[in-house]
């Protein structure tokens, strides 16, 4: 498995910089890591989150003092029984000895992002999230990390970054287990 500490920026990111400072991940969304993610999410092997978090935490050089997670809509949470991103946030925070909090809520159910184009993903998520904790203060946490299991186009974390920037967060990092590799060619 190819390991990556901080993901270098692609040409698209250099031309249109994302709202996050750094993206840390374990590896690309390929074998074997993709299989662990799929089993965790779809085969109820939620305990994989602990080992995956240990791998992720070992790659984070400058941890944010607070980690938050990508929220699931209540229907998807009810169907799956857990939020994999929230589990990853809890275990990664434990490994790094930092805080974690649920800062976001999904206020609109959306179609699965799987199989959608970048523009369709962005449109699908518009208005889907809100800040949950009205007492959250960017003064207390000017540096926050958002964790997700897989980052493909960045559409989900982009929407969440915008909400954090609106409340005054100055630096946002993204932590993920896998990143979908750029198509070669």
PDB file of C-alpha atoms in Angstrom:
ATOM      1  CA  UNK A   1       0.000   0.000   0.000  1.00  0.00           C
ATOM      2  CA  UNK A   2       1.341   3.399  -0.976  1.00  0.00           C
ATOM      3  CA  UNK A   3       1.483   5.700   2.036  1.00  0.00           C
ATOM      4  CA  UNK A   4       1.095   9.441   1.886  1.00  0.00           C
ATOM      5  CA  UNK A   5       1.641  11.934   4.688  1.00  0.00           C
ATOM      6  CA  UNK A   6       0.457  15.186   3.179  1.00  0.00           C
ATOM      7  CA  UNK A   7      -1.117  15.087  -0.239  1.00  0.00           C
ATOM      8  CA  UNK A   8       0.588  17.296  -2.753  1.00  0.00           C
ATOM      9  CA  UNK A   9      -1.672  19.647  -4.645  1.00  0.00           C
ATOM     10  CA  UNK A  10      -2.816  18.714  -8.120  1.00  0.00           C
ATOM     11  CA  UNK A  11      -2.986  21.158 -11.031  1.00  0.00           C
ATOM     12  CA  UNK A  12      -6.677  21.879 -10.345  1.00  0.00           C
ATOM     13  CA  UNK A  13      -5.910  22.732  -6.697  1.00  0.00           C
ATOM     14  CA  UNK A  14      -3.036  24.979  -7.743  1.00  0.00           C
ATOM     15  CA  UNK A  15      -5.310  26.838 -10.170  1.00  0.00           C
ATOM     16  CA  UNK A  16      -8.281  26.958  -7.751  1.00  0.00           C
ATOM     17  CA  UNK A  17      -6.968  26.489  -4.205  1.00  0.00           C
ATOM     18  CA  UNK A  18      -9.301  24.563  -1.901  1.00  0.00           C
ATOM     19  CA  UNK A  19     -10.462  26.123   1.387  1.00  0.00           C
ATOM     20  CA  UNK A  20      -8.405  23.663   3.446  1.00  0.00           C
ATOM     21  CA  UNK A  21      -4.758  23.999   4.386  1.00  0.00           C
ATOM     22  CA  UNK A  22      -3.626  20.333   4.231  1.00  0.00           C
ATOM     23  CA  UNK A  23      -5.116  16.977   3.373  1.00  0.00           C
ATOM     24  CA  UNK A  24      -3.710  13.950   5.217  1.00  0.00           C
ATOM     25  CA  UNK A  25      -4.607  10.411   4.173  1.00  0.00           C
ATOM     26  CA  UNK A  26      -3.529   6.805   4.582  1.00  0.00           C
ATOM     27  CA  UNK A  27      -3.525   6.049   0.859  1.00  0.00           C
ATOM     28  CA  UNK A  28      -5.383   5.957  -2.413  1.00  0.00           C
ATOM     29  CA  UNK A  29      -8.803   4.371  -2.750  1.00  0.00           C
ATOM     30  CA  UNK A  30      -7.350   1.155  -4.145  1.00  0.00           C
ATOM     31  CA  UNK A  31      -6.706  -2.365  -2.891  1.00  0.00           C
ATOM     32  CA  UNK A  32      -6.407  -3.163  -0.019  1.00  0.00           C
ATOM     33  CA  UNK A  33      -7.542   0.036   1.732  1.00  0.00           C
ATOM     34  CA  UNK A  34     -10.700   0.432  -0.354  1.00  0.00           C
ATOM     35  CA  UNK A  35     -11.799  -3.032   0.776  1.00  0.00           C
ATOM     36  CA  UNK A  36     -11.472  -2.070   4.430  1.00  0.00           C
ATOM     37  CA  UNK A  37     -13.576   1.047   3.872  1.00  0.00           C
ATOM     38  CA  UNK A  38     -16.268  -0.926   2.017  1.00  0.00           C
ATOM     39  CA  UNK A  39     -16.378  -3.604   4.715  1.00  0.00           C
ATOM     40  CA  UNK A  40     -16.567  -0.998   7.462  1.00  0.00           C
ATOM     41  CA  UNK A  41     -19.463   0.844   5.810  1.00  0.00           C
ATOM     42  CA  UNK A  42     -21.453  -1.898   4.119  1.00  0.00           C
ATOM     43  CA  UNK A  43     -20.611  -5.111   6.001  1.00  0.00           C
ATOM     44  CA  UNK A  44     -21.042  -3.633   9.504  1.00  0.00           C
ATOM     45  CA  UNK A  45     -17.370  -4.030  10.399  1.00  0.00           C
ATOM     46  CA  UNK A  46     -17.329  -0.742  12.282  1.00  0.00           C
ATOM     47  CA  UNK A  47     -14.425  -1.944  14.444  1.00  0.00           C
ATOM     48  CA  UNK A  48     -12.117  -1.396  11.450  1.00  0.00           C
ATOM     49  CA  UNK A  49     -12.357   2.306  12.323  1.00  0.00           C
ATOM     50  CA  UNK A  50      -9.954   1.898  15.254  1.00  0.00           C
ATOM     51  CA  UNK A  51      -7.100   0.386  13.203  1.00  0.00           C
ATOM     52  CA  UNK A  52      -7.670   2.754  10.285  1.00  0.00           C
ATOM     53  CA  UNK A  53      -7.559   5.697  12.702  1.00  0.00           C
ATOM     54  CA  UNK A  54      -4.261   4.475  14.131  1.00  0.00           C
ATOM     55  CA  UNK A  55      -2.791   4.412  10.613  1.00  0.00           C
ATOM     56  CA  UNK A  56      -4.150   7.874   9.855  1.00  0.00           C
ATOM     57  CA  UNK A  57      -2.954   9.430  13.117  1.00  0.00           C
ATOM     58  CA  UNK A  58       0.596   8.217  12.454  1.00  0.00           C
ATOM     59  CA  UNK A  59       0.697  10.365   9.305  1.00  0.00           C
ATOM     60  CA  UNK A  60      -0.526  13.638  10.819  1.00  0.00           C
ATOM     61  CA  UNK A  61       2.429  15.911  11.519  1.00  0.00           C
ATOM     62  CA  UNK A  62       0.647  18.976  12.913  1.00  0.00           C
ATOM     63  CA  UNK A  63      -2.714  17.919  14.366  1.00  0.00           C
ATOM     64  CA  UNK A  64      -5.541  20.388  14.729  1.00  0.00           C
ATOM     65  CA  UNK A  65      -6.690  20.836  18.338  1.00  0.00           C
ATOM     66  CA  UNK A  66     -10.196  19.726  17.339  1.00  0.00           C
ATOM     67  CA  UNK A  67     -11.476  17.054  14.934  1.00  0.00           C
ATOM     68  CA  UNK A  68     -15.014  16.951  13.606  1.00  0.00           C
ATOM     69  CA  UNK A  69     -16.691  14.558  11.190  1.00  0.00           C
ATOM     70  CA  UNK A  70     -18.890  14.488   8.121  1.00  0.00           C
ATOM     71  CA  UNK A  71     -22.486  13.986   9.277  1.00  0.00           C
ATOM     72  CA  UNK A  72     -24.923  11.378   7.984  1.00  0.00           C
ATOM     73  CA  UNK A  73     -28.583  12.148   7.443  1.00  0.00           C
ATOM     74  CA  UNK A  74     -30.663  10.468  10.157  1.00  0.00           C
ATOM     75  CA  UNK A  75     -32.191   8.029   7.649  1.00  0.00           C
ATOM     76  CA  UNK A  76     -28.800   6.776   6.492  1.00  0.00           C
ATOM     77  CA  UNK A  77     -27.593   6.647  10.097  1.00  0.00           C
ATOM     78  CA  UNK A  78     -30.661   4.603  11.048  1.00  0.00           C
ATOM     79  CA  UNK A  79     -30.072   2.202   8.137  1.00  0.00           C
ATOM     80  CA  UNK A  80     -26.313   1.779   8.770  1.00  0.00           C
ATOM     81  CA  UNK A  81     -26.443   2.003  12.575  1.00  0.00           C
ATOM     82  CA  UNK A  82     -23.324   4.179  12.881  1.00  0.00           C
ATOM     83  CA  UNK A  83     -21.510   7.072  11.260  1.00  0.00           C
ATOM     84  CA  UNK A  84     -18.123   5.816  10.051  1.00  0.00           C
ATOM     85  CA  UNK A  85     -16.684   9.342   9.943  1.00  0.00           C
ATOM     86  CA  UNK A  86     -17.728   9.996  13.527  1.00  0.00           C
ATOM     87  CA  UNK A  87     -16.046   6.755  14.646  1.00  0.00           C
ATOM     88  CA  UNK A  88     -12.896   7.718  12.754  1.00  0.00           C
ATOM     89  CA  UNK A  89     -12.949  11.160  14.411  1.00  0.00           C
ATOM     90  CA  UNK A  90     -13.290   9.676  17.900  1.00  0.00           C
ATOM     91  CA  UNK A  91     -10.493   7.130  17.471  1.00  0.00           C
ATOM     92  CA  UNK A  92      -8.154   9.525  15.648  1.00  0.00           C
ATOM     93  CA  UNK A  93      -8.667  12.138  18.377  1.00  0.00           C
ATOM     94  CA  UNK A  94      -7.829   9.507  20.997  1.00  0.00           C
ATOM     95  CA  UNK A  95      -4.641   8.558  19.132  1.00  0.00           C
ATOM     96  CA  UNK A  96      -3.581  12.204  18.780  1.00  0.00           C
ATOM     97  CA  UNK A  97      -4.737  13.130  22.312  1.00  0.00           C
ATOM     98  CA  UNK A  98      -6.878  16.020  21.045  1.00  0.00           C
ATOM     99  CA  UNK A  99     -10.558  16.957  21.190  1.00  0.00           C
ATOM    100  CA  UNK A 100     -13.366  15.849  18.915  1.00  0.00           C
ATOM    101  CA  UNK A 101     -16.878  17.222  18.521  1.00  0.00           C
ATOM    102  CA  UNK A 102     -19.871  16.819  16.252  1.00  0.00           C
ATOM    103  CA  UNK A 103     -20.070  20.312  14.729  1.00  0.00           C
ATOM    104  CA  UNK A 104     -22.279  19.630  11.708  1.00  0.00           C
ATOM    105  CA  UNK A 105     -25.699  18.228  10.987  1.00  0.00           C
ATOM    106  CA  UNK A 106     -27.091  17.083   7.677  1.00  0.00           C
ATOM    107  CA  UNK A 107     -30.305  19.019   7.209  1.00  0.00           C
ATOM    108  CA  UNK A 108     -31.239  17.581   3.844  1.00  0.00           C
ATOM    109  CA  UNK A 109     -31.141  14.004   2.652  1.00  0.00           C
ATOM    110  CA  UNK A 110     -29.151  13.674  -0.557  1.00  0.00           C
ATOM    111  CA  UNK A 111     -28.574  11.014  -3.154  1.00  0.00           C
ATOM    112  CA  UNK A 112     -25.430   8.944  -2.693  1.00  0.00           C
ATOM    113  CA  UNK A 113     -22.359  10.716  -4.065  1.00  0.00           C
ATOM    114  CA  UNK A 114     -21.071   7.444  -5.502  1.00  0.00           C
ATOM    115  CA  UNK A 115     -21.004   7.558  -9.293  1.00  0.00           C
ATOM    116  CA  UNK A 116     -21.795  11.280  -9.597  1.00  0.00           C
ATOM    117  CA  UNK A 117     -19.631  13.707 -11.571  1.00  0.00           C
ATOM    118  CA  UNK A 118     -17.803  16.499  -9.759  1.00  0.00           C
ATOM    119  CA  UNK A 119     -20.395  19.115 -10.749  1.00  0.00           C
ATOM    120  CA  UNK A 120     -23.290  16.787  -9.837  1.00  0.00           C
ATOM    121  CA  UNK A 121     -21.683  16.089  -6.452  1.00  0.00           C
ATOM    122  CA  UNK A 122     -21.369  19.804  -5.743  1.00  0.00           C
ATOM    123  CA  UNK A 123     -24.976  20.462  -6.731  1.00  0.00           C
ATOM    124  CA  UNK A 124     -26.217  17.429  -4.776  1.00  0.00           C
ATOM    125  CA  UNK A 125     -24.703  18.771  -1.527  1.00  0.00           C
ATOM    126  CA  UNK A 126     -25.670  22.431  -1.812  1.00  0.00           C
ATOM    127  CA  UNK A 127     -27.607  23.363   1.341  1.00  0.00           C
ATOM    128  CA  UNK A 128     -27.299  19.861   2.823  1.00  0.00           C
ATOM    129  CA  UNK A 129     -25.322  20.834   5.952  1.00  0.00           C
ATOM    130  CA  UNK A 130     -25.473  23.285   8.845  1.00  0.00           C
ATOM    131  CA  UNK A 131     -23.398  24.033  11.939  1.00  0.00           C
ATOM    132  CA  UNK A 132     -24.924  22.012  14.761  1.00  0.00           C
ATOM    133  CA  UNK A 133     -23.349  23.495  17.834  1.00  0.00           C
ATOM    134  CA  UNK A 134     -24.476  27.099  18.175  1.00  0.00           C
ATOM    135  CA  UNK A 135     -21.995  27.535  21.039  1.00  0.00           C
ATOM    136  CA  UNK A 136     -19.016  26.570  18.867  1.00  0.00           C
ATOM    137  CA  UNK A 137     -16.504  29.387  18.921  1.00  0.00           C
ATOM    138  CA  UNK A 138     -13.818  29.882  16.313  1.00  0.00           C
ATOM    139  CA  UNK A 139     -11.971  31.863  18.965  1.00  0.00           C
ATOM    140  CA  UNK A 140     -11.533  28.631  20.927  1.00  0.00           C
ATOM    141  CA  UNK A 141     -10.646  26.604  17.817  1.00  0.00           C
ATOM    142  CA  UNK A 142      -9.081  28.604  15.027  1.00  0.00           C
ATOM    143  CA  UNK A 143      -7.671  25.332  13.592  1.00  0.00           C
ATOM    144  CA  UNK A 144     -10.123  22.471  12.967  1.00  0.00           C
ATOM    145  CA  UNK A 145      -9.795  19.175  11.093  1.00  0.00           C
ATOM    146  CA  UNK A 146     -12.668  17.517   9.257  1.00  0.00           C
ATOM    147  CA  UNK A 147     -12.444  13.748   8.913  1.00  0.00           C
ATOM    148  CA  UNK A 148     -14.087  11.592   6.262  1.00  0.00           C
ATOM    149  CA  UNK A 149     -13.483   8.034   5.161  1.00  0.00           C
ATOM    150  CA  UNK A 150     -12.979   8.810   1.447  1.00  0.00           C
ATOM    151  CA  UNK A 151     -12.311  12.080  -0.374  1.00  0.00           C
ATOM    152  CA  UNK A 152     -13.113  11.848  -4.067  1.00  0.00           C
ATOM    153  CA  UNK A 153     -13.703  15.298  -5.565  1.00  0.00           C
ATOM    154  CA  UNK A 154     -13.655  17.165  -2.249  1.00  0.00           C
ATOM    155  CA  UNK A 155     -17.260  18.357  -2.685  1.00  0.00           C
ATOM    156  CA  UNK A 156     -18.419  17.174   0.738  1.00  0.00           C
ATOM    157  CA  UNK A 157     -15.522  18.620   2.719  1.00  0.00           C
ATOM    158  CA  UNK A 158     -15.687  21.808   0.625  1.00  0.00           C
ATOM    159  CA  UNK A 159     -19.266  22.447   1.798  1.00  0.00           C
ATOM    160  CA  UNK A 160     -18.265  21.847   5.429  1.00  0.00           C
ATOM    161  CA  UNK A 161     -15.201  24.087   5.109  1.00  0.00           C
ATOM    162  CA  UNK A 162     -17.417  26.932   3.926  1.00  0.00           C
ATOM    163  CA  UNK A 163     -19.528  26.633   7.099  1.00  0.00           C
ATOM    164  CA  UNK A 164     -16.425  26.717   9.310  1.00  0.00           C
ATOM    165  CA  UNK A 165     -14.999  29.710   7.448  1.00  0.00           C
ATOM    166  CA  UNK A 166     -18.313  31.544   7.937  1.00  0.00           C
ATOM    167  CA  UNK A 167     -17.949  31.236  11.735  1.00  0.00           C
ATOM    168  CA  UNK A 168     -14.344  32.432  11.679  1.00  0.00           C
ATOM    169  CA  UNK A 169     -12.191  29.299  11.640  1.00  0.00           C
ATOM    170  CA  UNK A 170      -8.818  30.330  10.215  1.00  0.00           C
ATOM    171  CA  UNK A 171      -7.231  26.978   9.319  1.00  0.00           C
ATOM    172  CA  UNK A 172      -8.928  23.757   8.229  1.00  0.00           C
ATOM    173  CA  UNK A 173      -7.237  20.434   7.564  1.00  0.00           C
ATOM    174  CA  UNK A 174      -8.823  17.366   6.019  1.00  0.00           C
ATOM    175  CA  UNK A 175      -8.101  13.906   7.398  1.00  0.00           C
ATOM    176  CA  UNK A 176      -9.235  10.888   5.405  1.00  0.00           C
ATOM    177  CA  UNK A 177      -8.456   7.226   5.114  1.00  0.00           C
ATOM    178  CA  UNK A 178      -8.515   7.138   1.318  1.00  0.00           C
ATOM    179  CA  UNK A 179      -8.401   9.578  -1.518  1.00  0.00           C
ATOM    180  CA  UNK A 180      -9.596   8.667  -4.970  1.00  0.00           C
ATOM    181  CA  UNK A 181      -6.516   8.877  -7.187  1.00  0.00           C
ATOM    182  CA  UNK A 182      -6.401  11.342 -10.053  1.00  0.00           C
ATOM    183  CA  UNK A 183      -7.076   9.621 -13.370  1.00  0.00           C
ATOM    184  CA  UNK A 184      -3.805   9.008 -15.169  1.00  0.00           C
ATOM    185  CA  UNK A 185      -3.374  10.100 -18.700  1.00  0.00           C
TER     186      UNK A 185
END
